[in-house]
GROMACS .gro file of N, CA and C in nm:
model
  501
    1VAL      N    1  -1.617  -1.868  -1.543
    1VAL     CA    2  -1.627  -1.921  -1.381
    1VAL      C    3  -1.497  -1.929  -1.295
    2VAL      N    4  -1.467  -1.927  -1.195
    2VAL     CA    5  -1.326  -1.910  -1.119
    2VAL      C    6  -1.388  -1.950  -1.026
    3ILE      N    7  -1.277  -2.091  -1.035
    3ILE     CA    8  -1.277  -2.152  -0.896
    3ILE      C    9  -1.209  -2.140  -0.837
    4ALA      N   10  -1.204  -2.083  -0.666
    4ALA     CA   11  -1.166  -2.058  -0.576
    4ALA      C   12  -1.063  -2.156  -0.544
    5GLU      N   13  -0.899  -2.091  -0.503
    5GLU     CA   14  -0.858  -2.170  -0.435
    5GLU      C   15  -0.743  -2.074  -0.348
    6PHE      N   16  -0.671  -2.176  -0.248
    6PHE     CA   17  -0.648  -2.092  -0.110
    6PHE      C   18  -0.518  -2.162  -0.008
    7SER      N   19  -0.473  -2.074   0.006
    7SER     CA   20  -0.297  -2.093   0.022
    7SER      C   21  -0.320  -2.208   0.160
    8PRO      N   22  -0.256  -2.253   0.219
    8PRO     CA   23  -0.217  -2.312   0.323
    8PRO      C   24  -0.277  -2.277   0.430
    9ALA      N   25  -0.268  -2.119   0.424
    9ALA     CA   26  -0.286  -2.094   0.547
    9ALA      C   27  -0.463  -2.081   0.545
   10GLY      N   28  -0.530  -2.088   0.439
   10GLY     CA   29  -0.670  -2.040   0.427
   10GLY      C   30  -0.696  -1.932   0.388
   11GLU      N   31  -0.572  -1.865   0.356
   11GLU     CA   32  -0.646  -1.734   0.265
   11GLU      C   33  -0.634  -1.765   0.101
   12ARG      N   34  -0.736  -1.711   0.066
   12ARG     CA   35  -0.771  -1.721  -0.099
   12ARG      C   36  -0.662  -1.675  -0.191
   13LEU      N   37  -0.646  -1.731  -0.278
   13LEU     CA   38  -0.529  -1.733  -0.351
   13LEU      C   39  -0.614  -1.636  -0.492
   14ILE      N   40  -0.590  -1.549  -0.571
   14ILE     CA   41  -0.630  -1.462  -0.673
   14ILE      C   42  -0.552  -1.435  -0.749
   15SER      N   43  -0.555  -1.468  -0.847
   15SER     CA   44  -0.467  -1.502  -0.953
   15SER      C   45  -0.473  -1.363  -1.025
   16ALA      N   46  -0.370  -1.299  -1.150
   16ALA     CA   47  -0.346  -1.142  -1.204
   16ALA      C   48  -0.481  -1.169  -1.293
   17GLU      N   49  -0.535  -1.284  -1.355
   17GLU     CA   50  -0.668  -1.286  -1.461
   17GLU      C   51  -0.768  -1.236  -1.376
   18GLU      N   52  -0.759  -1.322  -1.311
   18GLU     CA   53  -0.922  -1.294  -1.190
   18GLU      C   54  -0.979  -1.129  -1.150
   19LEU      N   55  -0.788  -1.078  -1.110
   19LEU     CA   56  -0.777  -0.919  -1.028
   19LEU      C   57  -0.833  -0.849  -1.184
   20ALA      N   58  -0.806  -0.881  -1.236
   20ALA     CA   59  -0.834  -0.785  -1.393
   20ALA      C   60  -0.912  -0.784  -1.453
   21LEU      N   61  -1.028  -0.868  -1.390
   21LEU     CA   62  -1.174  -0.885  -1.415
   21LEU      C   63  -1.260  -0.832  -1.336
   22HIS      N   64  -1.196  -0.740  -1.234
   22HIS     CA   65  -1.245  -0.694  -1.113
   22HIS      C   66  -1.233  -0.501  -1.125
   23THR      N   67  -1.320  -0.444  -1.191
   23THR     CA   68  -1.238  -0.312  -1.191
   23THR      C   69  -1.378  -0.229  -1.204
   24GLY      N   70  -1.480  -0.297  -1.230
   24GLY     CA   71  -1.579  -0.215  -1.209
   24GLY      C   72  -1.659  -0.162  -1.313
   25LYS      N   73  -1.591  -0.200  -1.468
   25LYS     CA   74  -1.642  -0.147  -1.582
   25LYS      C   75  -1.776  -0.131  -1.653
   26GLY      N   76  -1.831  -0.046  -1.679
   26GLY     CA   77  -1.973  -0.017  -1.691
   26GLY      C   78  -2.077  -0.038  -1.548
   27GLY      N   79  -1.969   0.047  -1.477
   27GLY     CA   80  -2.034   0.052  -1.337
   27GLY      C   81  -2.080  -0.033  -1.196
   28PRO      N   82  -2.025  -0.026  -1.120
   28PRO     CA   83  -2.001  -0.094  -1.015
   28PRO      C   84  -2.137  -0.134  -0.921
   29SER      N   85  -2.113  -0.276  -0.902
   29SER     CA   86  -2.226  -0.324  -0.799
   29SER      C   87  -2.134  -0.450  -0.731
   30PRO      N   88  -2.242  -0.518  -0.641
   30PRO     CA   89  -2.179  -0.628  -0.575
   30PRO      C   90  -2.166  -0.720  -0.685
   31ASP      N   91  -2.249  -0.739  -0.808
   31ASP     CA   92  -2.165  -0.838  -0.896
   31ASP      C   93  -2.072  -0.780  -1.021
   32ASN      N   94  -2.020  -0.709  -0.966
   32ASN     CA   95  -1.950  -0.614  -1.072
   32ASN      C   96  -1.835  -0.530  -0.998
   33PRO      N   97  -1.775  -0.598  -0.906
   33PRO     CA   98  -1.677  -0.467  -0.805
   33PRO      C   99  -1.579  -0.444  -0.825
   34ILE      N  100  -1.466  -0.337  -0.769
   34ILE     CA  101  -1.416  -0.339  -0.783
   34ILE      C  102  -1.278  -0.339  -0.671
   35TRP      N  103  -1.120  -0.434  -0.798
   35TRP     CA  104  -1.052  -0.515  -0.654
   35TRP      C  105  -0.950  -0.447  -0.721
   36LEU      N  106  -0.833  -0.417  -0.577
   36LEU     CA  107  -0.688  -0.351  -0.628
   36LEU      C  108  -0.585  -0.461  -0.550
   37SER      N  109  -0.525  -0.439  -0.548
   37SER     CA  110  -0.434  -0.562  -0.458
   37SER      C  111  -0.274  -0.401  -0.405
   38ILE      N  112  -0.248  -0.421  -0.314
   38ILE     CA  113  -0.109  -0.360  -0.284
   38ILE      C  114  -0.028  -0.427  -0.141
   39LEU      N  115   0.093  -0.433  -0.208
   39LEU     CA  116   0.189  -0.551  -0.187
   39LEU      C  117   0.140  -0.675  -0.159
   40GLY      N  118   0.047  -0.727  -0.284
   40GLY     CA  119  -0.036  -0.831  -0.260
   40GLY      C  120  -0.119  -0.864  -0.177
   41LYS      N  121  -0.178  -0.772  -0.125
   41LYS     CA  122  -0.322  -0.786  -0.061
   41LYS      C  123  -0.428  -0.726  -0.150
   42VAL      N  124  -0.566  -0.805  -0.181
   42VAL     CA  125  -0.648  -0.773  -0.212
   42VAL      C  126  -0.704  -0.746  -0.192
   43TYR      N  127  -0.796  -0.627  -0.239
   43TYR     CA  128  -0.900  -0.584  -0.137
   43TYR      C  129  -1.043  -0.521  -0.183
   44ASP      N  130  -1.149  -0.563  -0.193
   44ASP     CA  131  -1.271  -0.517  -0.266
   44ASP      C  132  -1.307  -0.353  -0.213
   45VAL      N  133  -1.273  -0.264  -0.287
   45VAL     CA  134  -1.321  -0.123  -0.293
   45VAL      C  135  -1.358  -0.040  -0.361
   46THR      N  136  -1.461  -0.133  -0.380
   46THR     CA  137  -1.586  -0.114  -0.467
   46THR      C  138  -1.646   0.033  -0.387
   47ALA      N  139  -1.703   0.022  -0.283
   47ALA     CA  140  -1.768   0.155  -0.209
   47ALA      C  141  -1.710   0.293  -0.232
   48GLY      N  142  -1.532   0.293  -0.286
   48GLY     CA  143  -1.477   0.394  -0.349
   48GLY      C  144  -1.468   0.424  -0.467
   49VAL      N  145  -1.611   0.395  -0.520
   49VAL     CA  146  -1.626   0.424  -0.659
   49VAL      C  147  -1.612   0.572  -0.708
   50GLU      N  148  -1.593   0.687  -0.644
   50GLU     CA  149  -1.567   0.776  -0.631
   50GLU      C  150  -1.427   0.823  -0.682
   51TYR      N  151  -1.331   0.764  -0.600
   51TYR     CA  152  -1.222   0.690  -0.593
   51TYR      C  153  -1.114   0.638  -0.727
   52TYR      N  154  -1.207   0.496  -0.730
   52TYR     CA  155  -1.170   0.386  -0.798
   52TYR      C  156  -1.241   0.391  -0.930
   53GLY      N  157  -1.367   0.425  -0.930
   53GLY     CA  158  -1.388   0.414  -1.046
   53GLY      C  159  -1.367   0.490  -1.191
   54GLU      N  160  -1.412   0.386  -1.329
   54GLU     CA  161  -1.378   0.425  -1.448
   54GLU      C  162  -1.382   0.576  -1.489
   55GLU      N  163  -1.500   0.632  -1.472
   55GLU     CA  164  -1.485   0.751  -1.519
   55GLU      C  165  -1.419   0.844  -1.484
   56ASN      N  166  -1.407   0.879  -1.377
   56ASN     CA  167  -1.382   0.990  -1.263
   56ASN      C  168  -1.284   0.993  -1.166
   57GLY      N  169  -1.250   0.827  -1.133
   57GLY     CA  170  -1.160   0.787  -1.038
   57GLY      C  171  -1.012   0.874  -1.007
   58GLY      N  172  -0.922   0.936  -0.962
   58GLY     CA  173  -0.843   0.974  -0.965
   58GLY      C  174  -0.742   0.816  -0.921
   59TYR      N  175  -0.772   0.758  -0.860
   59TYR     CA  176  -0.714   0.616  -0.852
   59TYR      C  177  -0.801   0.504  -0.944
   60ARG      N  178  -0.814   0.545  -1.056
   60ARG     CA  179  -0.925   0.439  -1.163
   60ARG      C  180  -0.767   0.348  -1.170
   61TYR      N  181  -0.628   0.403  -1.223
   61TYR     CA  182  -0.539   0.252  -1.253
   61TYR      C  183  -0.542   0.167  -1.186
   62TYR      N  184  -0.597   0.195  -1.007
   62TYR     CA  185  -0.529   0.099  -0.954
   62TYR      C  186  -0.647  -0.065  -0.973
   63ALA      N  187  -0.743  -0.005  -1.015
   63ALA     CA  188  -0.848  -0.081  -1.007
   63ALA      C  189  -0.783  -0.220  -1.118
   64GLY      N  190  -0.788  -0.320  -1.024
   64GLY     CA  191  -0.810  -0.481  -1.142
   64GLY      C  192  -0.625  -0.523  -1.130
   65ARG      N  193  -0.574  -0.430  -1.055
   65ARG     CA  194  -0.447  -0.463  -1.067
   65ARG      C  195  -0.332  -0.442  -0.914
   66ASP      N  196  -0.200  -0.475  -0.914
   66ASP     CA  197  -0.107  -0.453  -0.777
   66ASP      C  198  -0.075  -0.340  -0.855
   67ALA      N  199  -0.093  -0.223  -0.816
   67ALA     CA  200  -0.029  -0.086  -0.883
   67ALA      C  201   0.055  -0.018  -0.726
   68SER      N  202   0.110  -0.097  -0.590
   68SER     CA  203   0.138  -0.066  -0.534
   68SER      C  204   0.268   0.037  -0.497
   69LEU      N  205   0.394   0.042  -0.604
   69LEU     CA  206   0.469   0.147  -0.632
   69LEU      C  207   0.408   0.262  -0.686
   70CYS      N  208   0.278   0.261  -0.722
   70CYS     CA  209   0.252   0.381  -0.782
   70CYS      C  210   0.191   0.478  -0.624
   71PHE      N  211   0.163   0.429  -0.502
   71PHE     CA  212   0.169   0.468  -0.405
   71PHE      C  213   0.276   0.551  -0.378
   72SER      N  214   0.371   0.531  -0.431
   72SER     CA  215   0.478   0.602  -0.360
   72SER      C  216   0.511   0.700  -0.468
   73SER      N  217   0.542   0.671  -0.616
   73SER     CA  218   0.611   0.732  -0.704
   73SER      C  219   0.481   0.843  -0.736
   74GLY      N  220   0.370   0.834  -0.746
   74GLY     CA  221   0.251   0.923  -0.773
   74GLY      C  222   0.269   0.934  -0.922
   75LYS      N  223   0.309   0.789  -1.021
   75LYS     CA  224   0.263   0.779  -1.098
   75LYS      C  225   0.151   0.681  -1.109
   76ASN      N  226   0.038   0.702  -1.200
   76ASN     CA  227  -0.099   0.629  -1.177
   76ASN      C  228  -0.115   0.564  -1.317
   77ASN      N  229   0.057   0.465  -1.356
   77ASN     CA  230   0.028   0.472  -1.467
   77ASN      C  231   0.107   0.286  -1.511
   78ASP      N  232   0.104   0.266  -1.618
   78ASP     CA  233   0.203   0.117  -1.631
   78ASP      C  234   0.392   0.146  -1.555
   79GLU      N  235   0.400   0.273  -1.658
   79GLU     CA  236   0.543   0.288  -1.635
   79GLU      C  237   0.560   0.296  -1.455
   80GLY      N  238   0.462   0.395  -1.331
   80GLY     CA  239   0.456   0.385  -1.215
   80GLY      C  240   0.530   0.275  -1.161
   81ALA      N  241   0.384   0.171  -1.203
   81ALA     CA  242   0.371   0.012  -1.144
   81ALA      C  243   0.492  -0.072  -1.217
   82ALA      N  244   0.581  -0.026  -1.260
   82ALA     CA  245   0.646  -0.135  -1.303
   82ALA      C  246   0.776  -0.093  -1.234
   83GLU      N  247   0.809   0.015  -1.161
   83GLU     CA  248   0.907   0.076  -1.146
   83GLU      C  249   1.004  -0.038  -1.054
   84ASP      N  250   1.124  -0.007  -1.054
   84ASP     CA  251   1.170  -0.113  -0.947
   84ASP      C  252   1.215  -0.064  -0.791
   85TRP      N  253   1.165  -0.116  -0.775
   85TRP     CA  254   1.186  -0.061  -0.591
   85TRP      C  255   1.274  -0.128  -0.575
   86THR      N  256   1.343  -0.202  -0.619
   86THR     CA  257   1.505  -0.239  -0.486
   86THR      C  258   1.588  -0.086  -0.532
   87GLN      N  259   1.543  -0.046  -0.627
   87GLN     CA  260   1.693   0.072  -0.640
   87GLN      C  261   1.659   0.199  -0.589
   88TRP      N  262   1.530   0.185  -0.528
   88TRP     CA  263   1.465   0.317  -0.458
   88TRP      C  264   1.530   0.351  -0.309
   89GLU      N  265   1.531   0.451  -0.262
   89GLU     CA  266   1.602   0.488  -0.103
   89GLU      C  267   1.515   0.410  -0.017
   90ASP      N  268   1.501   0.378   0.067
   90ASP     CA  269   1.418   0.303   0.161
   90ASP      C  270   1.308   0.416   0.163
   91LYS      N  271   1.350   0.565   0.199
   91LYS     CA  272   1.231   0.623   0.220
   91LYS      C  273   1.105   0.624   0.115
   92GLN      N  274   1.157   0.612   0.024
   92GLN     CA  275   1.055   0.604  -0.063
   92GLN      C  276   0.950   0.482  -0.091
   93LEU      N  277   0.963   0.379   0.022
   93LEU     CA  278   0.911   0.253   0.030
   93LEU      C  279   0.793   0.251   0.153
   94VAL      N  280   0.834   0.359   0.238
   94VAL     CA  281   0.734   0.382   0.339
   94VAL      C  282   0.599   0.438   0.294
   95PRO      N  283   0.570   0.511   0.227
   95PRO     CA  284   0.390   0.558   0.166
   95PRO      C  285   0.382   0.391   0.122
   96VAL      N  286   0.404   0.294   0.051
   96VAL     CA  287   0.321   0.245   0.025
   96VAL      C  288   0.287   0.127   0.176
   97LEU      N  289   0.390   0.108   0.178
   97LEU     CA  290   0.347   0.037   0.387
   97LEU      C  291   0.202   0.111   0.452
   98GLU      N  292   0.228   0.222   0.445
   98GLU     CA  293   0.123   0.358   0.499
   98GLU      C  294  -0.003   0.361   0.400
   99TRP      N  295   0.001   0.319   0.339
   99TRP     CA  296  -0.100   0.269   0.217
   99TRP      C  297  -0.150   0.148   0.242
  100ALA      N  298  -0.074   0.020   0.269
  100ALA     CA  299  -0.105  -0.095   0.302
  100ALA      C  300  -0.183  -0.158   0.407
  101ARG      N  301  -0.136  -0.045   0.470
  101ARG     CA  302  -0.202  -0.012   0.615
  101ARG      C  303  -0.350  -0.003   0.634
  102PHE      N  304  -0.364   0.136   0.576
  102PHE     CA  305  -0.497   0.230   0.508
  102PHE      C  306  -0.571   0.140   0.486
  103TYR      N  307  -0.594   0.031   0.402
  103TYR     CA  308  -0.682  -0.022   0.344
  103TYR      C  309  -0.671  -0.161   0.447
  104GLN      N  310  -0.601  -0.213   0.516
  104GLN     CA  311  -0.567  -0.355   0.566
  104GLN      C  312  -0.751  -0.297   0.681
  105ASP      N  313  -0.687  -0.155   0.750
  105ASP     CA  314  -0.728  -0.082   0.850
  105ASP      C  315  -0.883  -0.029   0.838
  106HIS      N  316  -0.870  -0.023   0.698
  106HIS     CA  317  -1.038   0.096   0.679
  106HIS      C  318  -1.161  -0.052   0.673
  107GLU      N  319  -1.252   0.033   0.744
  107GLU     CA  320  -1.427   0.021   0.804
  107GLU      C  321  -1.444  -0.060   0.693
  108THR      N  322  -1.437  -0.010   0.525
  108THR     CA  323  -1.531  -0.099   0.421
  108THR      C  324  -1.488  -0.190   0.349
  109TYR      N  325  -1.331  -0.068   0.300
  109TYR     CA  326  -1.291  -0.191   0.239
  109TYR      C  327  -1.252  -0.331   0.250
  110LYS      N  328  -1.333  -0.418   0.233
  110LYS     CA  329  -1.312  -0.580   0.301
  110LYS      C  330  -1.151  -0.622   0.160
  111ALA      N  331  -1.094  -0.700   0.305
  111ALA     CA  332  -0.980  -0.780   0.232
  111ALA      C  333  -1.028  -0.931   0.180
  112LEU      N  334  -0.995  -0.946   0.064
  112LEU     CA  335  -1.052  -1.124  -0.046
  112LEU      C  336  -0.880  -1.197  -0.055
  113GLY      N  337  -0.799  -1.145  -0.005
  113GLY     CA  338  -0.689  -1.268  -0.022
  113GLY      C  339  -0.539  -1.237  -0.084
  114LEU      N  340  -0.504  -1.351  -0.152
  114LEU     CA  341  -0.378  -1.284  -0.172
  114LEU      C  342  -0.326  -1.257  -0.356
  115PHE      N  343  -0.293  -1.175  -0.373
  115PHE     CA  344  -0.224  -1.210  -0.500
  115PHE      C  345  -0.135  -1.289  -0.546
  116ALA      N  346  -0.169  -1.426  -0.538
  116ALA     CA  347  -0.100  -1.561  -0.603
  116ALA      C  348  -0.044  -1.553  -0.759
  117GLY      N  349   0.108  -1.581  -0.711
  117GLY     CA  350   0.165  -1.521  -0.858
  117GLY      C  351   0.269  -1.413  -0.871
  118SER      N  352   0.234  -1.301  -0.803
  118SER     CA  353   0.287  -1.224  -0.826
  118SER      C  354   0.428  -1.155  -0.721
  119GLN      N  355   0.482  -1.059  -0.764
  119GLN     CA  356   0.615  -1.065  -0.667
  119GLN      C  357   0.615  -1.008  -0.538
  120TRP      N  358   0.476  -1.046  -0.507
  120TRP     CA  359   0.459  -1.046  -0.337
  120TRP      C  360   0.434  -1.184  -0.236
  121PHE      N  361   0.388  -1.270  -0.367
  121PHE     CA  362   0.331  -1.385  -0.304
  121PHE      C  363   0.342  -1.481  -0.427
  122ASP      N  364   0.416  -1.605  -0.416
  122ASP     CA  365   0.395  -1.708  -0.494
  122ASP      C  366   0.304  -1.745  -0.498
  123ALA      N  367   0.256  -1.878  -0.646
  123ALA     CA  368   0.153  -1.937  -0.677
  123ALA      C  369   0.068  -1.991  -0.567
  124ASN      N  370   0.163  -2.016  -0.446
  124ASN     CA  371   0.066  -2.127  -0.381
  124ASN      C  372   0.047  -2.024  -0.222
  125GLY      N  373   0.068  -1.848  -0.248
  125GLY     CA  374   0.003  -1.762  -0.134
  125GLY      C  375   0.153  -1.779  -0.051
  126VAL      N  376   0.281  -1.768  -0.076
  126VAL     CA  377   0.352  -1.802   0.050
  126VAL      C  378   0.435  -1.659   0.038
  127GLN      N  379   0.484  -1.552   0.123
  127GLN     CA  380   0.499  -1.438   0.092
  127GLN      C  381   0.675  -1.467   0.005
  128THR      N  382   0.694  -1.376  -0.074
  128THR     CA  383   0.841  -1.407  -0.196
  128THR      C  384   0.894  -1.311  -0.090
  129GLN      N  385   1.033  -1.349  -0.136
  129GLN     CA  386   1.140  -1.286  -0.043
  129GLN      C  387   1.152  -1.134  -0.072
  130ALA      N  388   1.103  -1.140  -0.194
  130ALA     CA  389   1.063  -0.957  -0.269
  130ALA      C  390   1.010  -0.873  -0.125
  131ARG      N  391   0.900  -0.942  -0.084
  131ARG     CA  392   0.797  -0.906   0.036
  131ARG      C  393   0.884  -0.890   0.092
  132LYS      N  394   0.941  -0.958   0.163
  132LYS     CA  395   0.982  -0.908   0.319
  132LYS      C  396   1.081  -0.851   0.301
  133ASP      N  397   1.175  -0.862   0.198
  133ASP     CA  398   1.289  -0.765   0.159
  133ASP      C  399   1.258  -0.575   0.146
  134PHE      N  400   1.112  -0.580   0.108
  134PHE     CA  401   0.994  -0.469   0.103
  134PHE      C  402   1.035  -0.404   0.270
  135ALA      N  403   0.938  -0.511   0.340
  135ALA     CA  404   0.897  -0.494   0.488
  135ALA      C  405   0.942  -0.430   0.575
  136ARG      N  406   1.070  -0.500   0.518
  136ARG     CA  407   1.202  -0.500   0.639
  136ARG      C  408   1.268  -0.394   0.595
  137ARG      N  409   1.295  -0.319   0.498
  137ARG     CA  410   1.336  -0.205   0.469
  137ARG      C  411   1.254  -0.105   0.511
  138ALA      N  412   1.100  -0.110   0.461
  138ALA     CA  413   1.053  -0.006   0.490
  138ALA      C  414   0.969  -0.001   0.634
  139VAL      N  415   0.993  -0.123   0.714
  139VAL     CA  416   0.991  -0.055   0.836
  139VAL      C  417   1.073  -0.028   0.914
  140THR      N  418   1.191  -0.079   0.901
  140THR     CA  419   1.337  -0.021   0.956
  140THR      C  420   1.335   0.114   0.933
  141MET      N  421   1.281   0.172   0.832
  141MET     CA  422   1.325   0.321   0.785
  141MET      C  423   1.202   0.397   0.794
  142GLU      N  424   1.103   0.342   0.841
  142GLU     CA  425   0.962   0.422   0.947
  142GLU      C  426   0.957   0.442   1.079
  143LYS      N  427   1.066   0.358   1.119
  143LYS     CA  428   1.143   0.357   1.282
  143LYS      C  429   1.220   0.428   1.299
  144ILE      N  430   1.341   0.428   1.151
  144ILE     CA  431   1.434   0.613   1.194
  144ILE      C  432   1.360   0.631   1.151
  145MET      N  433   1.267   0.692   1.067
  145MET     CA  434   1.205   0.866   1.067
  145MET      C  435   1.093   0.897   1.187
  146HIS      N  436   1.060   0.763   1.256
  146HIS     CA  437   0.988   0.816   1.360
  146HIS      C  438   1.111   0.870   1.472
  147GLU      N  439   1.181   0.805   1.502
  147GLU     CA  440   1.308   0.873   1.601
  147GLU      C  441   1.350   0.992   1.548
  148GLU      N  442   1.393   1.055   1.419
  148GLU     CA  443   1.448   1.165   1.398
  148GLU      C  444   1.295   1.292   1.406
  149LYS      N  445   1.168   1.223   1.421
  149LYS     CA  446   1.080   1.292   1.417
  149LYS      C  447   1.044   1.367   1.587
  150GLN      N  448   1.058   1.223   1.635
  150GLN     CA  449   1.065   1.277   1.792
  150GLN      C  450   1.182   1.358   1.856
  151LYS      N  451   1.292   1.319   1.795
  151LYS     CA  452   1.446   1.417   1.853
  151LYS      C  453   1.370   1.505   1.823
  152LYS      N  454   1.345   1.614   1.687
  152LYS     CA  455   1.349   1.738   1.665
  152LYS      C  456   1.261   1.799   1.746
  153LYS      N  457   1.110   1.671   1.721
  153LYS     CA  458   1.022   1.731   1.856
  153LYS      C  459   1.119   1.803   1.945
  154ALA      N  460   1.208   1.693   2.028
  154ALA     CA  461   1.220   1.712   2.177
  154ALA      C  462   1.349   1.818   2.169
  155GLU      N  463   1.370   1.853   2.073
  155GLU     CA  464   1.485   1.974   2.049
  155GLU      C  465   1.400   2.113   2.011
  156ARG      N  466   1.274   2.119   1.958
  156ARG     CA  467   1.262   2.281   1.987
  156ARG      C  468   1.143   2.305   2.117
  157LEU      N  469   1.128   2.182   2.120
  157LEU     CA  470   1.037   2.178   2.297
  157LEU      C  471   1.136   2.248   2.372
  158ALA      N  472   1.294   2.172   2.354
  158ALA     CA  473   1.388   2.254   2.473
  158ALA      C  474   1.439   2.371   2.454
  159LYS      N  475   1.452   2.392   2.304
  159LYS     CA  476   1.468   2.569   2.263
  159LYS      C  477   1.337   2.649   2.351
  160ARG      N  478   1.243   2.578   2.292
  160ARG     CA  479   1.148   2.679   2.377
  160ARG      C  480   1.147   2.716   2.514
  161LYS      N  481   1.137   2.640   2.597
  161LYS     CA  482   1.147   2.615   2.765
  161LYS      C  483   1.294   2.665   2.787
  162GLU      N  484   1.405   2.686   2.667
  162GLU     CA  485   1.563   2.779   2.722
  162GLU      C  486   1.464   2.956   2.676
  163ARG      N  487   1.380   2.927   2.510
  163ARG     CA  488   1.328   3.105   2.567
  163ARG      C  489   1.253   3.140   2.679
  164LYS      N  490   1.155   3.051   2.708
  164LYS     CA  491   1.075   3.093   2.817
  164LYS      C  492   1.172   3.119   2.955
  165ASN      N  493   1.270   3.034   2.964
  165ASN     CA  494   1.319   3.028   3.087
  165ASN      C  495   1.426   3.143   3.117
  166ARG      N  496   1.439   3.212   2.982
  166ARG     CA  497   1.545   3.379   3.029
  166ARG      C  498   1.487   3.469   2.985
  167LYS      N  499   1.315   3.478   2.983
  167LYS     CA  500   1.226   3.611   2.977
  167LYS      C  501   1.221   3.629   3.125
   0.00000   0.00000   0.00000
């Protein structure tokens, strides 16, 4: 029996042990859900059994754990989950942030709480400095990438306009 604990902000705290219990092993159901964590936020992804289910889900490794770094490394295994993101280029952080938003905004997957005692949130559910650093680097790079994309788009449009005006 798991006794629910809550952060000072009222968010449910979920331990590694509790998270590991929720893999849907033997067939997911409301009583046997599939949970995953990304950047320390825990989601119920049972509705996505075709992705996270033990039998043939391509993302089954993510069930019952925080596999945040796998979302960028593409290594859906212990090695991928244990990579040292502090050594990554900032561009490598952006996909993790994008996937975190995917789960946050998903219509079906339900946010459950915080992965307490992880690299992302301490035992009391307070965001760690590592999570703040990750977010700062990822968001900054995301803005730079967006600006670069807009600049390239403007350059392409200007070239098209120039070619059209020469005709």
